[in-house]
Coordinates of C-alpha atoms in Angstrom, one line a residue:
M24 CA 0.1 0.0 -0.1
R25 CA 1.0 3.3 -1.2
R26 CA 2.3 5.7 1.8
T27 CA 0.3 9.0 1.8
A28 CA 1.5 12.6 3.5
D29 CA -0.8 11.7 6.5
S30 CA -0.1 8.2 6.9
P31 CA 2.0 7.5 10.4
E32 CA 4.6 5.8 9.2
A33 CA 8.3 7.3 8.9
G34 CA 9.9 9.1 6.1
P35 CA 8.9 11.6 4.0
P36 CA 5.3 11.4 2.6
V37 CA 4.7 10.4 -1.3
S38 CA 1.7 11.8 -2.0
P39 CA -1.5 13.5 -0.8
W40 CA -4.1 11.3 0.8
W41 CA -6.3 12.0 -2.5
Q42 CA -3.6 11.1 -5.3
D43 CA -4.8 7.8 -5.6
A44 CA -7.6 7.7 -3.8
V45 CA -11.1 6.0 -4.3
F46 CA -14.0 8.1 -3.6
Y47 CA -17.6 7.2 -2.3
Q48 CA -20.2 9.4 -3.7
V49 CA -23.0 9.6 -1.0
Y50 CA -26.7 10.9 -2.6
V51 CA -27.5 11.1 1.0
R52 CA -31.6 11.1 0.2
S53 CA -30.7 8.1 -1.6
F54 CA -28.2 6.0 0.4
A55 CA -30.1 5.0 3.9
D56 CA -33.1 6.2 5.9
S57 CA -33.1 5.7 10.0
D58 CA -36.2 7.7 10.6
G59 CA -38.6 5.9 8.3
D60 CA -39.6 9.0 6.5
G61 CA -38.3 7.4 3.7
V62 CA -35.4 9.8 2.7
G63 CA -31.6 8.9 3.3
D64 CA -30.4 10.7 6.2
L65 CA -27.3 11.2 8.0
E66 CA -27.6 8.2 10.8
G67 CA -28.1 5.9 7.9
I68 CA -24.7 6.7 6.5
R69 CA -23.5 5.9 9.3
S70 CA -25.3 2.8 10.6
R71 CA -23.8 1.4 6.4
L72 CA -20.0 2.3 7.2
G73 CA -19.3 -0.9 8.0
Y74 CA -20.6 -1.7 4.0
L75 CA -18.7 1.0 2.9
E76 CA -15.4 -0.4 4.4
L77 CA -16.0 -3.6 3.7
L78 CA -16.3 -2.4 0.2
G79 CA -12.9 -0.5 0.0
V80 CA -13.2 2.9 -0.3
D81 CA -10.9 5.7 0.7
A82 CA -13.2 8.5 1.3
L83 CA -16.7 9.5 1.1
W84 CA -18.4 12.7 -1.0
L85 CA -22.3 13.7 0.7
T86 CA -24.6 15.6 -0.9
P87 CA -26.1 18.5 0.5
F88 CA -27.5 18.2 3.5
F89 CA -27.6 22.4 4.5
R90 CA -31.1 23.7 5.5
S91 CA -32.9 23.8 2.3
P92 CA -36.5 24.3 1.2
M93 CA -35.6 21.5 -1.4
A94 CA -36.8 22.7 -4.5
D95 CA -34.0 20.9 -6.2
H96 CA -33.2 18.7 -3.5
G97 CA -31.2 20.6 -1.0
Y98 CA -28.3 22.7 -4.3
D99 CA -31.1 25.4 -3.5
V100 CA -29.3 25.9 0.3
A101 CA -30.9 28.5 2.3
D102 CA -27.9 28.1 5.2
P103 CA -24.5 26.7 4.5
R104 CA -23.9 26.1 7.9
D105 CA -26.6 23.5 9.5
V106 CA -28.2 20.6 9.1
D107 CA -31.1 19.9 7.1
P108 CA -34.0 18.5 9.6
L109 CA -35.2 16.5 7.0
F110 CA -30.6 14.7 7.8
G111 CA -30.5 15.1 10.7
D112 CA -28.4 17.6 13.1
L113 CA -25.7 18.9 13.7
A114 CA -24.5 16.5 16.3
A115 CA -25.7 13.8 13.8
F116 CA -23.2 14.9 11.6
D117 CA -20.6 15.0 14.2
R118 CA -20.8 11.5 14.9
L119 CA -20.5 10.9 11.3
V120 CA -17.0 12.5 10.9
A121 CA -15.9 10.2 13.8
D122 CA -17.1 6.9 13.3
T123 CA -16.2 7.7 9.4
H124 CA -12.6 8.6 10.6
N125 CA -13.2 5.3 13.2
H126 CA -13.3 3.4 9.7
G127 CA -10.4 4.5 7.9
M128 CA -12.1 6.7 5.7
K129 CA -12.3 10.4 4.4
I130 CA -15.2 12.1 4.4
T131 CA -15.8 15.6 1.7
I132 CA -19.1 17.2 1.4
D133 CA -20.7 19.5 -1.2
L134 CA -20.0 23.3 -1.4
V135 CA -23.0 25.4 -3.5
P136 CA -21.6 29.0 -4.6
N137 CA -22.6 29.5 -7.2
H138 CA -26.3 30.3 -6.1
T139 CA -28.8 30.2 -2.8
S140 CA -32.4 29.3 -2.5
D141 CA -34.8 32.1 -2.2
Q142 CA -35.8 31.1 1.1
H143 CA -32.0 32.5 1.8
P144 CA -32.0 36.2 4.8
W145 CA -30.0 37.6 2.1
F146 CA -32.9 36.5 -0.2
Q147 CA -35.3 37.7 1.6
E148 CA -34.4 41.3 3.2
A149 CA -33.4 42.1 -1.2
L150 CA -36.8 41.5 -1.9
R151 CA -38.4 43.7 0.7
A152 CA -35.6 46.6 0.7
G153 CA -36.4 46.7 -3.4
P154 CA -34.6 48.1 -5.8
G155 CA -31.4 50.2 -5.5
S156 CA -30.9 49.0 -2.1
R157 CA -27.3 47.7 -0.4
E158 CA -29.2 44.1 0.2
R159 CA -29.9 43.3 -3.5
E160 CA -26.2 44.3 -4.4
R161 CA -25.3 40.4 -3.5
Y162 CA -27.4 38.6 -6.0
H163 CA -27.9 39.9 -10.2
F164 CA -30.9 42.3 -9.9
R165 CA -31.4 43.7 -13.1
D166 CA -34.0 46.3 -14.6
G167 CA -35.6 44.8 -17.3
L168 CA -36.0 45.7 -21.2
G169 CA -38.6 47.6 -23.2
P170 CA -40.6 50.4 -22.2
D171 CA -42.9 48.8 -19.2
G172 CA -39.3 46.2 -18.3
S173 CA -41.0 43.0 -19.5
T174 CA -38.3 42.0 -21.0
P175 CA -35.3 39.7 -19.3
P176 CA -32.1 41.5 -18.7
N177 CA -30.6 40.2 -21.8
N178 CA -31.1 36.2 -24.0
W179 CA -29.6 33.8 -20.9
T180 CA -31.7 30.5 -20.4
S181 CA -31.5 28.4 -17.1
V182 CA -29.9 24.9 -17.6
F183 CA -33.1 23.2 -15.9
G184 CA -35.2 25.3 -19.1
G185 CA -37.0 28.4 -19.9
P186 CA -35.8 31.9 -19.5
A187 CA -32.4 32.4 -16.7
W188 CA -34.7 35.3 -15.1
T189 CA -37.7 36.0 -13.6
R190 CA -39.2 38.6 -12.2
V191 CA -40.1 40.3 -8.8
R192 CA -43.2 41.8 -7.9
D193 CA -41.6 45.8 -8.0
G194 CA -40.3 45.2 -11.8
Q195 CA -37.1 44.0 -11.5
W196 CA -35.8 40.5 -12.7
Y197 CA -33.3 38.3 -11.1
L198 CA -30.5 35.9 -12.0
H199 CA -31.0 32.2 -12.2
L200 CA -29.0 29.8 -14.3
F201 CA -30.9 27.0 -12.3
A202 CA -34.7 27.0 -10.9
P203 CA -36.3 30.5 -9.7
Q204 CA -36.0 29.2 -6.3
Q205 CA -31.9 29.5 -6.8
P206 CA -31.0 32.9 -7.4
D207 CA -27.2 33.2 -8.9
L208 CA -24.8 35.1 -5.8
H209 CA -23.4 38.2 -6.9
W210 CA -19.6 37.4 -6.4
E211 CA -18.1 40.9 -7.0
H212 CA -19.3 41.5 -3.4
P213 CA -16.8 41.8 -0.4
D214 CA -20.5 39.9 1.8
V215 CA -20.4 37.2 -0.6
R216 CA -16.5 35.9 0.1
A217 CA -16.9 36.7 2.9
D218 CA -19.3 34.5 4.1
L219 CA -18.1 31.4 2.0
V220 CA -15.0 31.9 4.2
Q221 CA -17.2 31.7 7.0
T222 CA -18.5 28.6 5.9
L223 CA -15.3 26.7 5.0
R224 CA -13.6 27.6 8.4
F225 CA -17.3 25.9 10.0
W226 CA -17.1 22.5 8.4
L227 CA -13.2 22.4 8.2
D228 CA -13.2 23.0 11.7
R229 CA -16.0 20.3 12.4
G230 CA -13.6 17.4 11.1
V231 CA -14.5 17.9 7.5
D232 CA -11.4 16.6 5.0
G233 CA -12.9 18.7 2.0
F234 CA -15.0 19.9 0.0
R235 CA -16.7 18.9 -3.7
I236 CA -17.7 22.3 -5.5
D237 CA -21.2 22.1 -7.0
V238 CA -21.0 24.2 -10.5
A239 CA -17.2 25.0 -10.0
H240 CA -17.0 27.2 -13.8
G241 CA -19.7 28.6 -12.8
M242 CA -20.0 31.7 -9.9
A243 CA -18.0 35.0 -12.4
K244 CA -20.3 36.4 -14.6
P245 CA -18.7 38.9 -17.3
P246 CA -19.7 42.9 -17.2
G247 CA -22.8 44.1 -18.3
L248 CA -24.3 40.7 -18.4
P249 CA -24.5 40.7 -22.2
D250 CA -26.8 38.5 -24.7
M251 CA -24.7 35.3 -25.6
D252 CA -25.1 33.6 -29.0
P253 CA -28.2 31.0 -28.2
R254 CA -25.7 28.1 -30.1
A255 CA -22.9 28.1 -27.4
V256 CA -25.9 26.7 -25.2
T257 CA -25.6 22.4 -23.9
I258 CA -25.7 21.3 -20.3
M259 CA -23.2 23.3 -18.3
A260 CA -21.0 24.9 -20.9
G261 CA -19.8 25.5 -25.0
S262 CA -18.6 22.0 -24.7
N263 CA -20.4 20.6 -28.0
A264 CA -20.0 24.7 -29.7
P265 CA -16.4 25.7 -29.5
D266 CA -16.9 27.9 -32.0
F267 CA -19.5 29.9 -30.1
V268 CA -19.1 31.0 -25.9
D269 CA -21.0 30.4 -23.3
L270 CA -20.8 33.4 -21.2
R271 CA -22.7 31.7 -18.4
F272 CA -19.9 29.8 -17.7
D273 CA -16.1 29.5 -17.5
N274 CA -15.5 33.6 -17.5
D275 CA -11.6 33.8 -16.0
E276 CA -13.0 35.9 -13.1
V277 CA -13.7 32.7 -11.2
H278 CA -10.5 32.1 -10.6
D279 CA -9.8 34.4 -8.1
I280 CA -12.6 32.1 -6.1
H281 CA -11.0 29.5 -6.4
R282 CA -7.6 31.0 -5.0
L283 CA -9.5 32.5 -2.7
I284 CA -11.0 28.4 -1.3
R285 CA -7.9 27.4 -1.5
K286 CA -6.0 30.1 0.4
V287 CA -9.0 29.0 3.5
L288 CA -7.5 25.1 2.3
D289 CA -3.7 26.1 3.2
D290 CA -4.8 26.2 6.6
Y291 CA -5.6 23.1 7.4
P292 CA -3.5 20.6 6.2
G293 CA -4.6 17.4 4.3
T294 CA -7.4 18.9 3.0
M295 CA -8.7 19.5 -0.4
A296 CA -11.0 20.3 -2.9
V297 CA -12.3 19.2 -6.6
G298 CA -14.2 21.0 -8.6
E299 CA -17.3 19.9 -11.0
I300 CA -15.6 21.4 -14.3
W301 CA -18.2 21.5 -17.2
V302 CA -15.6 23.0 -19.7
D303 CA -14.3 21.3 -22.5
Q304 CA -11.0 22.4 -23.5
E305 CA -7.7 20.7 -21.8
E306 CA -6.5 24.2 -21.6
R307 CA -9.1 25.8 -20.0
F308 CA -10.1 23.1 -17.5
A309 CA -5.8 23.0 -16.5
A310 CA -6.4 26.6 -15.3
Y311 CA -8.8 25.1 -12.7
V312 CA -6.1 22.7 -10.7
R313 CA -3.1 25.0 -10.7
P314 CA -1.3 24.8 -7.8
D315 CA -3.0 27.7 -5.8
E316 CA -6.7 27.0 -6.9
L317 CA -8.2 23.2 -6.9
H318 CA -6.4 20.7 -5.8
L319 CA -9.1 18.3 -8.6
G320 CA -11.4 18.7 -11.5
F321 CA -14.3 16.5 -12.2
N322 CA -13.2 15.5 -15.2
F323 CA -16.4 13.8 -17.4
K324 CA -14.8 12.7 -20.1
L325 CA -15.0 9.0 -19.9
V326 CA -19.1 10.2 -19.1
E327 CA -19.0 11.6 -22.2
A328 CA -17.5 8.1 -23.9
E329 CA -19.7 5.4 -26.2
F330 CA -18.8 1.9 -25.1
D331 CA -16.0 1.7 -27.8
A332 CA -11.9 1.6 -27.5
D333 CA -11.7 4.2 -29.7
S334 CA -14.1 6.7 -27.9
V335 CA -13.0 5.0 -24.6
R336 CA -9.4 5.9 -25.3
R337 CA -9.5 9.6 -26.9
A338 CA -11.1 10.2 -23.0
I339 CA -8.6 8.7 -21.7
D340 CA -6.0 10.5 -23.6
R341 CA -7.4 14.0 -23.4
S342 CA -7.9 13.4 -19.3
L343 CA -4.7 12.6 -18.9
A344 CA -3.3 15.2 -21.0
A345 CA -5.4 18.2 -19.4
V346 CA -3.5 17.8 -16.1
E347 CA -0.1 17.1 -17.8
S348 CA 1.4 20.0 -16.8
T349 CA -0.4 20.9 -13.7
G350 CA 0.9 18.5 -10.8
S351 CA -3.1 17.6 -10.2
P352 CA -3.9 14.0 -10.5
A353 CA -6.7 13.0 -13.2
T354 CA -9.4 12.4 -11.7
W355 CA -12.5 9.8 -13.6
T356 CA -16.0 8.4 -13.2
L357 CA -18.6 6.6 -14.5
S358 CA -21.9 7.8 -13.7
N359 CA -23.6 10.8 -10.6
H360 CA -26.1 12.1 -9.9
D361 CA -27.1 14.1 -12.9
V362 CA -26.0 11.4 -15.6
V363 CA -28.3 8.5 -16.7
R364 CA -27.1 5.2 -15.1
H365 CA -24.0 3.8 -17.7
V366 CA -25.6 -0.1 -17.1
T367 CA -28.3 1.9 -19.4
R368 CA -26.4 4.3 -21.3
Y369 CA -24.1 1.3 -21.8
G370 CA -27.0 -0.8 -23.6
G371 CA -28.8 -1.7 -20.2
G372 CA -30.2 -5.5 -19.3
E373 CA -27.3 -8.0 -19.5
L374 CA -25.8 -6.2 -22.4
G375 CA -25.0 -2.8 -20.1
T376 CA -23.5 -4.8 -17.4
R377 CA -20.9 -6.8 -19.1
R378 CA -19.8 -3.3 -20.1
A379 CA -20.2 -1.7 -17.0
R380 CA -17.8 -4.7 -15.7
A381 CA -15.2 -4.0 -18.0
M382 CA -15.0 -0.6 -17.8
A383 CA -14.9 -0.5 -14.2
L384 CA -12.0 -2.6 -14.5
V385 CA -10.9 0.4 -17.0
E386 CA -11.9 3.2 -14.5
L387 CA -9.8 1.3 -11.5
A388 CA -7.1 1.0 -13.5
L389 CA -6.6 4.3 -14.4
P390 CA -4.2 6.5 -12.7
G391 CA -5.4 9.4 -10.7
T392 CA -8.2 9.4 -8.6
T393 CA -12.0 7.5 -9.0
Y394 CA -15.1 8.1 -7.4
I395 CA -17.7 5.6 -7.3
Y396 CA -21.8 6.8 -7.6
N397 CA -23.5 4.5 -4.9
G398 CA -25.5 2.0 -6.4
E399 CA -22.9 1.6 -9.1
E400 CA -20.8 -0.9 -7.1
L401 CA -24.5 -2.9 -7.3
G402 CA -24.9 -2.6 -11.0
L403 CA -27.8 -0.3 -10.7
P404 CA -29.1 0.9 -13.7
N405 CA -31.9 4.0 -14.3
V406 CA -34.6 3.5 -13.2
D407 CA -38.2 4.6 -15.9
L408 CA -40.1 6.1 -13.5
P409 CA -43.6 6.9 -13.7
D410 CA -45.0 10.8 -14.4
W411 CA -46.4 11.1 -11.1
A412 CA -43.5 10.0 -9.2
L413 CA -40.9 12.4 -11.1
Q414 CA -39.2 15.3 -8.4
D415 CA -36.8 17.6 -10.9
P416 CA -37.4 20.6 -11.5
T417 CA -36.1 20.1 -14.9
W418 CA -39.7 18.0 -15.8
E419 CA -41.2 21.0 -14.8
R420 CA -39.2 23.7 -16.4
S421 CA -39.1 22.4 -19.6
G422 CA -42.9 21.8 -19.6
H423 CA -42.8 18.1 -18.9
T424 CA -40.8 17.4 -22.5
Q425 CA -37.2 16.2 -20.4
R426 CA -37.9 13.8 -17.1
G427 CA -34.5 15.1 -15.3
R428 CA -32.2 12.6 -13.2
D429 CA -34.7 10.9 -10.4
G430 CA -34.2 7.5 -12.6
C431 CA -30.9 7.6 -11.5
R432 CA -31.9 9.1 -7.3
V433 CA -34.0 6.1 -7.0
P434 CA -32.7 4.8 -3.6
L435 CA -30.1 1.7 -2.6
P436 CA -31.4 -1.8 -2.0
W437 CA -30.0 -3.5 0.6
E438 CA -31.6 -6.5 1.7
G439 CA -34.9 -8.7 0.8
E440 CA -37.1 -9.5 -1.9
I441 CA -40.1 -6.7 -1.9
P442 CA -39.4 -2.6 -1.9
S443 CA -38.1 -0.9 -0.4
Y444 CA -35.3 -3.9 0.3
G445 CA -34.2 -2.7 4.1
F446 CA -33.7 1.0 2.8
S447 CA -36.1 2.9 4.7
R448 CA -38.7 0.6 7.6
A449 CA -41.0 3.1 6.0
G450 CA -43.6 1.2 3.1
A451 CA -41.7 3.2 0.4
A452 CA -39.0 5.6 -0.7
W453 CA -38.6 8.6 -1.3
L454 CA -39.1 7.8 -5.1
P455 CA -40.6 4.2 -6.2
M456 CA -38.0 1.2 -6.4
P457 CA -38.5 -1.3 -9.1
P458 CA -40.0 -4.3 -8.1
Q459 CA -37.1 -6.7 -9.9
W460 CA -34.3 -5.2 -7.7
G461 CA -34.4 -8.0 -4.8
A462 CA -31.5 -9.6 -7.2
L463 CA -29.4 -6.9 -6.8
T464 CA -29.5 -6.3 -3.3
V465 CA -26.3 -5.9 -1.4
E466 CA -27.3 -8.5 0.8
K467 CA -27.7 -11.0 -2.2
Q468 CA -24.6 -9.5 -4.1
L469 CA -22.4 -10.2 -0.8
E470 CA -23.2 -13.8 -1.4
D471 CA -22.8 -14.3 -5.3
P472 CA -18.7 -14.0 -5.9
E473 CA -19.3 -13.2 -9.3
S474 CA -22.2 -10.4 -8.3
M475 CA -21.3 -7.0 -9.4
L476 CA -20.7 -5.8 -6.2
S477 CA -17.9 -8.6 -5.6
L478 CA -16.2 -7.6 -8.8
Y479 CA -16.1 -4.0 -6.8
R480 CA -14.4 -5.1 -3.7
H481 CA -12.3 -7.4 -5.7
A482 CA -10.4 -4.8 -7.7
L483 CA -10.3 -2.6 -5.2
E484 CA -8.6 -4.4 -2.9
I485 CA -5.7 -5.4 -5.9
R486 CA -5.9 -1.4 -6.7
K487 CA -4.2 -1.4 -3.1
T488 CA -2.5 -4.0 -2.4
A489 CA -0.9 -4.5 -5.7
Q490 CA 2.4 -3.3 -6.9
G491 CA 1.7 -2.4 -10.5
F492 CA -0.9 0.4 -10.3
G493 CA 2.5 2.9 -9.6
G494 CA 3.0 5.5 -12.2
D495 CA 1.8 8.3 -12.9
E496 CA 2.1 7.9 -17.4
L497 CA 0.3 5.3 -19.4
E498 CA 2.5 3.6 -22.4
W499 CA -0.2 2.2 -25.1
Y500 CA 0.4 -1.5 -26.9
G501 CA -0.8 -1.9 -30.6
A502 CA -4.5 -3.8 -30.7
P503 CA -6.8 -5.5 -33.5
P504 CA -9.6 -3.0 -34.3
G505 CA -12.4 -2.1 -31.6
C506 CA -9.8 -2.8 -28.4
F507 CA -7.1 -1.6 -26.6
A508 CA -4.5 -2.2 -23.9
F509 CA -2.3 0.3 -21.9
R510 CA 0.3 -1.0 -19.5
R511 CA 0.8 1.8 -15.9
K512 CA 4.9 3.0 -16.9
G513 CA 6.3 2.6 -13.3
G514 CA 4.6 -0.1 -12.2
G515 CA 4.0 -2.5 -14.8
L516 CA 0.0 -3.5 -14.7
I517 CA -1.5 -4.1 -18.0
C518 CA -5.4 -3.2 -18.7
A519 CA -7.1 -4.7 -21.8
L520 CA -10.2 -3.5 -23.0
N521 CA -12.3 -5.0 -26.3
T522 CA -15.5 -3.6 -27.5
S523 CA -15.5 -5.6 -31.1
A524 CA -17.8 -8.7 -31.8
A525 CA -15.5 -11.3 -31.1
S526 CA -12.6 -12.6 -28.6
V527 CA -9.0 -11.4 -29.2
P528 CA -5.8 -12.9 -28.5
L529 CA -4.6 -11.5 -24.9
P530 CA -1.6 -9.3 -23.9
P531 CA 1.0 -11.5 -22.5
G532 CA 1.3 -11.4 -18.4
E533 CA 0.2 -13.3 -15.7
I534 CA -4.4 -12.8 -15.3
L535 CA -5.4 -10.7 -12.1
L536 CA -8.7 -10.0 -12.6
S537 CA -11.0 -9.8 -15.4
S538 CA -14.8 -8.4 -16.1
G539 CA -16.3 -11.5 -16.7
P540 CA -15.6 -14.9 -18.0
M541 CA -12.2 -16.2 -20.0
D542 CA -12.2 -17.7 -23.4
G543 CA -8.4 -19.4 -22.8
N544 CA -5.9 -16.9 -24.3
Q545 CA -8.4 -15.1 -26.2
L546 CA -10.2 -11.6 -24.3
P547 CA -14.3 -12.3 -25.4
P548 CA -16.3 -9.2 -26.7
E549 CA -17.3 -7.0 -23.9
T550 CA -14.7 -7.8 -21.7
S551 CA -11.1 -6.2 -19.6
V552 CA -8.8 -7.6 -18.0
W553 CA -5.9 -6.5 -15.1
L554 CA -2.1 -8.3 -16.3
V555 CA 0.8 -8.4 -14.8

């Protein structure tokens, strides 16, 4: 096992703990419910820490649990320095931090700096104070266009659909890049920056090991908030339209905010920050992980890649190139709470599961930091929920044309044969769980050496103990069409992937682990393998 910067062994540290850590994303609402209300909570997480230790992850990332009206399931924060009663209280959080550390894991939490809830005291004060007030300067309030001010101040659209502006009773408009209940903060205001520092120190003083920064490429807005070319609009930035600039995101001034965050973290040795960064160009991404900014940046290239060897290899090469000159490790993820689960993306059913198993070994063989989204270790697919169950604001904002993200947020099945499979002692979870998930429970999969959970456990154990995982660079082998193989330079691990329709000869080496049954000395389709 590699020594990290805070390991107790004597000798100089090799690397910070996050350099090659495996993080486990806990979507708090959907992990485990301790009080029977059908919604996951902090005590539920604490009750399952033994499972996470058994799985073999190094750190947790908790989605928002702060006080919130829950218009966007916690990403609309009314008080960033308190726990919403739905999830527990500060005492429950402190117990969770202590127990997580006792289980040998780190704990990181979400930070939502781009916007607040419309129920935040600041926003309520701004509404009462009226146009031209100092209270409104903490947000982006503007007069509308046209003789009666009835046209929004610019043509920006919300990520959740519809205009990015909402008009208030006195006639002014306020900016919200997401839901109307999430007004964007004005980051040029000193109160906004001072409040962030207070929030950071509040949670760091309670023992958290780091933060995941929501919309880390947001916050800063261009002077004057000019109109933008609509062709630039994609999910979060202009990643699919490089000839057009999405003025809503990735403005240069955002780096001043990250330097402020880093300055605070430097007062707490051994802590870190990872940013959600939806930018396409490698040089733009690299700017976020400079030595005085974020320690890590979420790279979504594997999420965007198809199950095709050439597509996956391009994603890997681009991800490594983005951090090559920064000193920051690459990050890898296949799913999260905002995207369709990769079992479903890869075709669903047995086909999607085979491909997901193969990609799990590819991801865990790569140098850098890995993020596992809760439930992917069980092979959970996206769920096609009925219309009545949908809660994501995208559903309403799009006029019921986009179903939103609820399908990847269905709670985890723990045990038993019927919903809610041990997730809650309540009769129903906050999102309905499929009747066929009895075969996917943790209980069932722990007993099956061929299950997805067993594959993840075995892979994580090998990743921690085998010598072949050293080195930060890859060497690519020649491979048949539809296949690739790479070797970890400095370690020696070989990972091969076959996305073609026929078996192919294996690279030379001793097999450590395969994602599925092998065919003699041949690598079958939709299969990956580790060798040394």
